Structures are given as C-alpha cells and as structure tokens.
Amino acid sequence: MTDRIVQTAQELANACADTMWREDNATRHLGMVMERVAPGLAVISMVIKPEMTNGHGTCHGGYIFMLADSAFAFACNTYNERTVGQHCSVTYIAPAFVGDRLTASAREVSRRGRGGIYDINVTNQNGDHIAEFRGHSRTVKGTLLPEKA
C-alpha cells in the first residue's frame, strides 16, 4: 500500500484484502486464489488436490470449510476494521473430487454495530452446489491499514 489516501470503498476493500493476503499463510499455502473482493464481498477459488481427499475418495469437508471460511474472512474485513469469526455453520450438499475447482462466494447479509452475518456459497467448476456456510462476525480492536495522522 502506498501513502496515498484510499478514496473509494472499493479501493479500501482492495487495500484491506492485499494486507490480509500477505499475512494469510494458510490460504496461500493451499493454493487459493482471490478472484474478487468488494465491500462486504469476496470470491475465492481452490483446486482440489489428491492430498485433500478423505477415506471415501472425496474432498475432505475440512478443506471445503476452510475455503468458505477464508472467503468469509476476506468479505468481513473490507472496511479496515479487524473482524474475526464468532460463529459459523456449514451444510455439505454434494461431494467434491480431485481436480474440481471450488469457488466460495461470500456476501454480507447484515452488518450492525460490531456484528455481521455473511452467507458463503461453494460451487464447483460446473456450477454444482457443494456447500452453504453462514458466518457471524465480530469486530475487534484495531485496523488492517495504518491509520493516517
């Protein structure tokens, strides 16, 4: 990030995502790709590798959860307020397989005070519905970007 002042909500969302991405070792380590970010929105994708499968030969639910959780994190941190997950739930709808490209699309449903609700839809490369995730966020102390004097 340069020293210039962020002027629009989209620029702020981009700057916050860039800052988080540099520090998010888990998301980067799994080969996730940031497809899009906007205020209250994030889209992240990931290709399922053989080491991500379970004893049934399908993608382990923990990897699907992590993809959705990463999209949730980026969506709720687009306002330069440090925000963490407070509660979440996931419903698995269909299996994913090696080679599938999963995409998690997170969107803000509600944001009031220190709390927010986000819905994350996970689909495969064919648009098949793989999972639904709902995350409740909580804003904590601090910002992602340095505060200007």
Short mmCIF file of C-alpha atoms in Angstrom, two decimals:
data_model
loop_
_atom_site.label_atom_id
_atom_site.label_comp_id
_atom_site.label_asym_id
_atom_site.label_seq_id
_atom_site.Cartn_x
_atom_site.Cartn_y
_atom_site.Cartn_z
CA MET A 1 0.00 0.00 0.00
CA THR A 2 1.30 3.45 -0.84
CA ASP A 3 0.97 6.55 1.31
CA ARG A 4 -1.84 7.93 -0.83
CA ILE A 5 -5.23 8.17 0.81
CA VAL A 6 -7.72 5.47 -0.09
CA GLN A 7 -10.58 7.31 -1.78
CA THR A 8 -13.34 4.84 -2.52
CA ALA A 9 -14.96 1.90 -0.75
CA GLN A 10 -13.61 -0.41 -3.49
CA GLU A 11 -10.07 0.90 -3.01
CA LEU A 12 -10.40 0.34 0.73
CA ALA A 13 -11.64 -3.22 0.18
CA ASN A 14 -8.73 -3.92 -2.19
CA ALA A 15 -6.15 -2.46 0.22
CA CYS A 16 -7.54 -4.48 3.14
CA ALA A 17 -7.54 -7.69 1.08
CA ASP A 18 -3.96 -7.08 -0.08
CA THR A 19 -2.83 -6.59 3.53
CA MET A 20 -4.64 -9.70 4.78
CA TRP A 21 -3.45 -11.82 1.83
CA ARG A 22 0.20 -11.13 2.66
CA GLU A 23 -0.32 -12.44 6.21
CA ASP A 24 -2.69 -15.35 5.47
CA ASN A 25 -0.26 -18.25 5.20
CA ALA A 26 -2.94 -20.95 5.37
CA THR A 27 -4.99 -19.58 2.48
CA ARG A 28 -1.94 -19.06 0.27
CA HIS A 29 -0.40 -22.44 1.24
CA LEU A 30 -3.47 -24.30 -0.06
CA GLY A 31 -3.22 -22.54 -3.41
CA MET A 32 -6.37 -20.46 -3.01
CA VAL A 33 -6.86 -17.64 -5.50
CA MET A 34 -8.59 -14.34 -4.75
CA GLU A 35 -10.99 -13.90 -7.66
CA ARG A 36 -12.80 -10.77 -6.49
CA VAL A 37 -13.21 -8.51 -3.49
CA ALA A 38 -15.59 -5.61 -2.89
CA PRO A 39 -17.13 -4.06 0.22
CA GLY A 40 -18.80 -6.94 2.08
CA LEU A 41 -17.97 -9.44 -0.68
CA ALA A 42 -15.19 -11.88 -1.54
CA VAL A 43 -14.82 -14.69 -4.07
CA ILE A 44 -12.00 -17.22 -3.60
CA SER A 45 -11.30 -20.43 -5.54
CA MET A 46 -9.18 -23.54 -4.99
CA VAL A 47 -8.41 -26.70 -6.96
CA ILE A 48 -8.85 -29.97 -5.05
CA LYS A 49 -5.59 -31.94 -4.87
CA PRO A 50 -5.20 -35.68 -4.11
CA GLU A 51 -3.90 -34.95 -0.61
CA MET A 52 -7.19 -33.16 0.18
CA THR A 53 -9.29 -36.33 -0.13
CA ASN A 54 -10.73 -38.47 2.65
CA GLY A 55 -11.29 -42.24 3.01
CA HIS A 56 -14.26 -42.04 0.61
CA GLY A 57 -12.15 -40.58 -2.20
CA THR A 58 -13.93 -37.22 -1.98
CA CYS A 59 -12.70 -33.84 -0.80
CA HIS A 60 -12.41 -33.75 2.99
CA GLY A 61 -15.07 -31.43 4.41
CA GLY A 62 -12.42 -29.52 6.35
CA TYR A 63 -10.94 -28.18 3.11
CA ILE A 64 -14.35 -27.07 1.85
CA PHE A 65 -14.95 -25.42 5.23
CA MET A 66 -11.56 -23.68 5.07
CA LEU A 67 -12.25 -22.31 1.59
CA ALA A 68 -15.62 -20.93 2.73
CA ASP A 69 -14.10 -19.59 5.95
CA SER A 70 -11.38 -17.76 4.01
CA ALA A 71 -13.96 -16.10 1.76
CA PHE A 72 -15.91 -15.16 4.91
CA ALA A 73 -12.79 -13.62 6.47
CA PHE A 74 -11.95 -11.53 3.42
CA ALA A 75 -15.55 -10.34 2.96
CA CYS A 76 -15.97 -9.15 6.54
CA ASN A 77 -12.57 -7.42 6.61
CA THR A 78 -13.21 -5.00 3.75
CA TYR A 79 -13.90 -1.95 5.95
CA ASN A 80 -10.49 -1.58 7.67
CA GLU A 81 -11.84 -2.84 10.97
CA ARG A 82 -10.23 -6.01 12.31
CA THR A 83 -13.02 -8.57 12.20
CA VAL A 84 -13.00 -12.21 13.27
CA GLY A 85 -15.39 -15.11 13.06
CA GLN A 86 -17.59 -15.51 16.13
CA HIS A 87 -19.76 -18.41 14.98
CA CYS A 88 -20.31 -20.35 11.78
CA SER A 89 -22.08 -23.37 10.39
CA VAL A 90 -21.73 -25.35 7.21
CA THR A 91 -24.04 -27.66 5.33
CA TYR A 92 -22.44 -30.02 2.81
CA ILE A 93 -24.71 -30.61 -0.16
CA ALA A 94 -22.66 -32.61 -2.67
CA PRO A 95 -19.17 -34.12 -2.78
CA ALA A 96 -16.17 -32.55 -4.48
CA PHE A 97 -13.46 -34.58 -6.20
CA VAL A 98 -9.80 -34.37 -7.14
CA GLY A 99 -9.38 -31.81 -9.92
CA ASP A 100 -12.54 -29.88 -9.08
CA ARG A 101 -12.15 -26.12 -8.89
CA LEU A 102 -14.28 -24.95 -5.98
CA THR A 103 -15.35 -21.33 -5.67
CA ALA A 104 -16.57 -19.78 -2.44
CA SER A 105 -18.64 -16.62 -2.92
CA ALA A 106 -19.16 -14.65 0.28
CA ARG A 107 -21.67 -11.84 0.63
CA GLU A 108 -22.68 -9.65 3.51
CA VAL A 109 -26.25 -10.18 4.70
CA SER A 110 -26.22 -7.80 7.66
CA ARG A 111 -23.69 -5.56 9.41
CA ARG A 112 -24.73 -3.67 12.56
CA GLY A 113 -22.54 -2.41 15.35
CA ARG A 114 -19.77 -4.93 15.95
CA GLY A 115 -21.60 -7.89 14.42
CA GLY A 116 -22.19 -9.14 10.91
CA ILE A 117 -23.76 -12.07 9.11
CA TYR A 118 -22.32 -13.46 5.88
CA ASP A 119 -23.55 -16.20 3.55
CA ILE A 120 -20.99 -18.18 1.58
CA ASN A 121 -21.99 -20.40 -1.34
CA VAL A 122 -19.49 -23.02 -2.54
CA THR A 123 -19.80 -24.35 -6.08
CA ASN A 124 -17.65 -26.42 -8.42
CA GLN A 125 -16.48 -25.58 -11.95
CA ASN A 126 -19.83 -26.78 -13.35
CA GLY A 127 -21.85 -24.55 -11.04
CA ASP A 128 -22.95 -27.52 -8.91
CA HIS A 129 -23.85 -26.52 -5.36
CA ILE A 130 -21.29 -28.11 -2.99
CA ALA A 131 -21.88 -26.38 0.36
CA GLU A 132 -23.54 -23.50 2.19
CA PHE A 133 -21.75 -21.69 5.01
CA ARG A 134 -23.11 -18.96 7.27
CA GLY A 135 -20.67 -16.91 9.31
CA HIS A 136 -21.28 -14.49 12.15
CA SER A 137 -18.51 -11.93 12.53
CA ARG A 138 -17.37 -9.73 15.38
CA THR A 139 -15.31 -6.56 15.03
CA VAL A 140 -12.39 -6.35 17.47
CA LYS A 141 -9.88 -3.61 18.29
CA GLY A 142 -7.54 -2.40 15.57
CA THR A 143 -7.37 -1.79 11.86
CA LEU A 144 -5.74 -3.63 8.97
CA LEU A 145 -4.28 -0.50 7.42
CA PRO A 146 -2.26 2.12 9.25
CA GLU A 147 -4.39 4.98 10.47
CA LYS A 148 -3.50 8.34 8.96
CA ALA A 149 -2.47 11.13 11.32
#
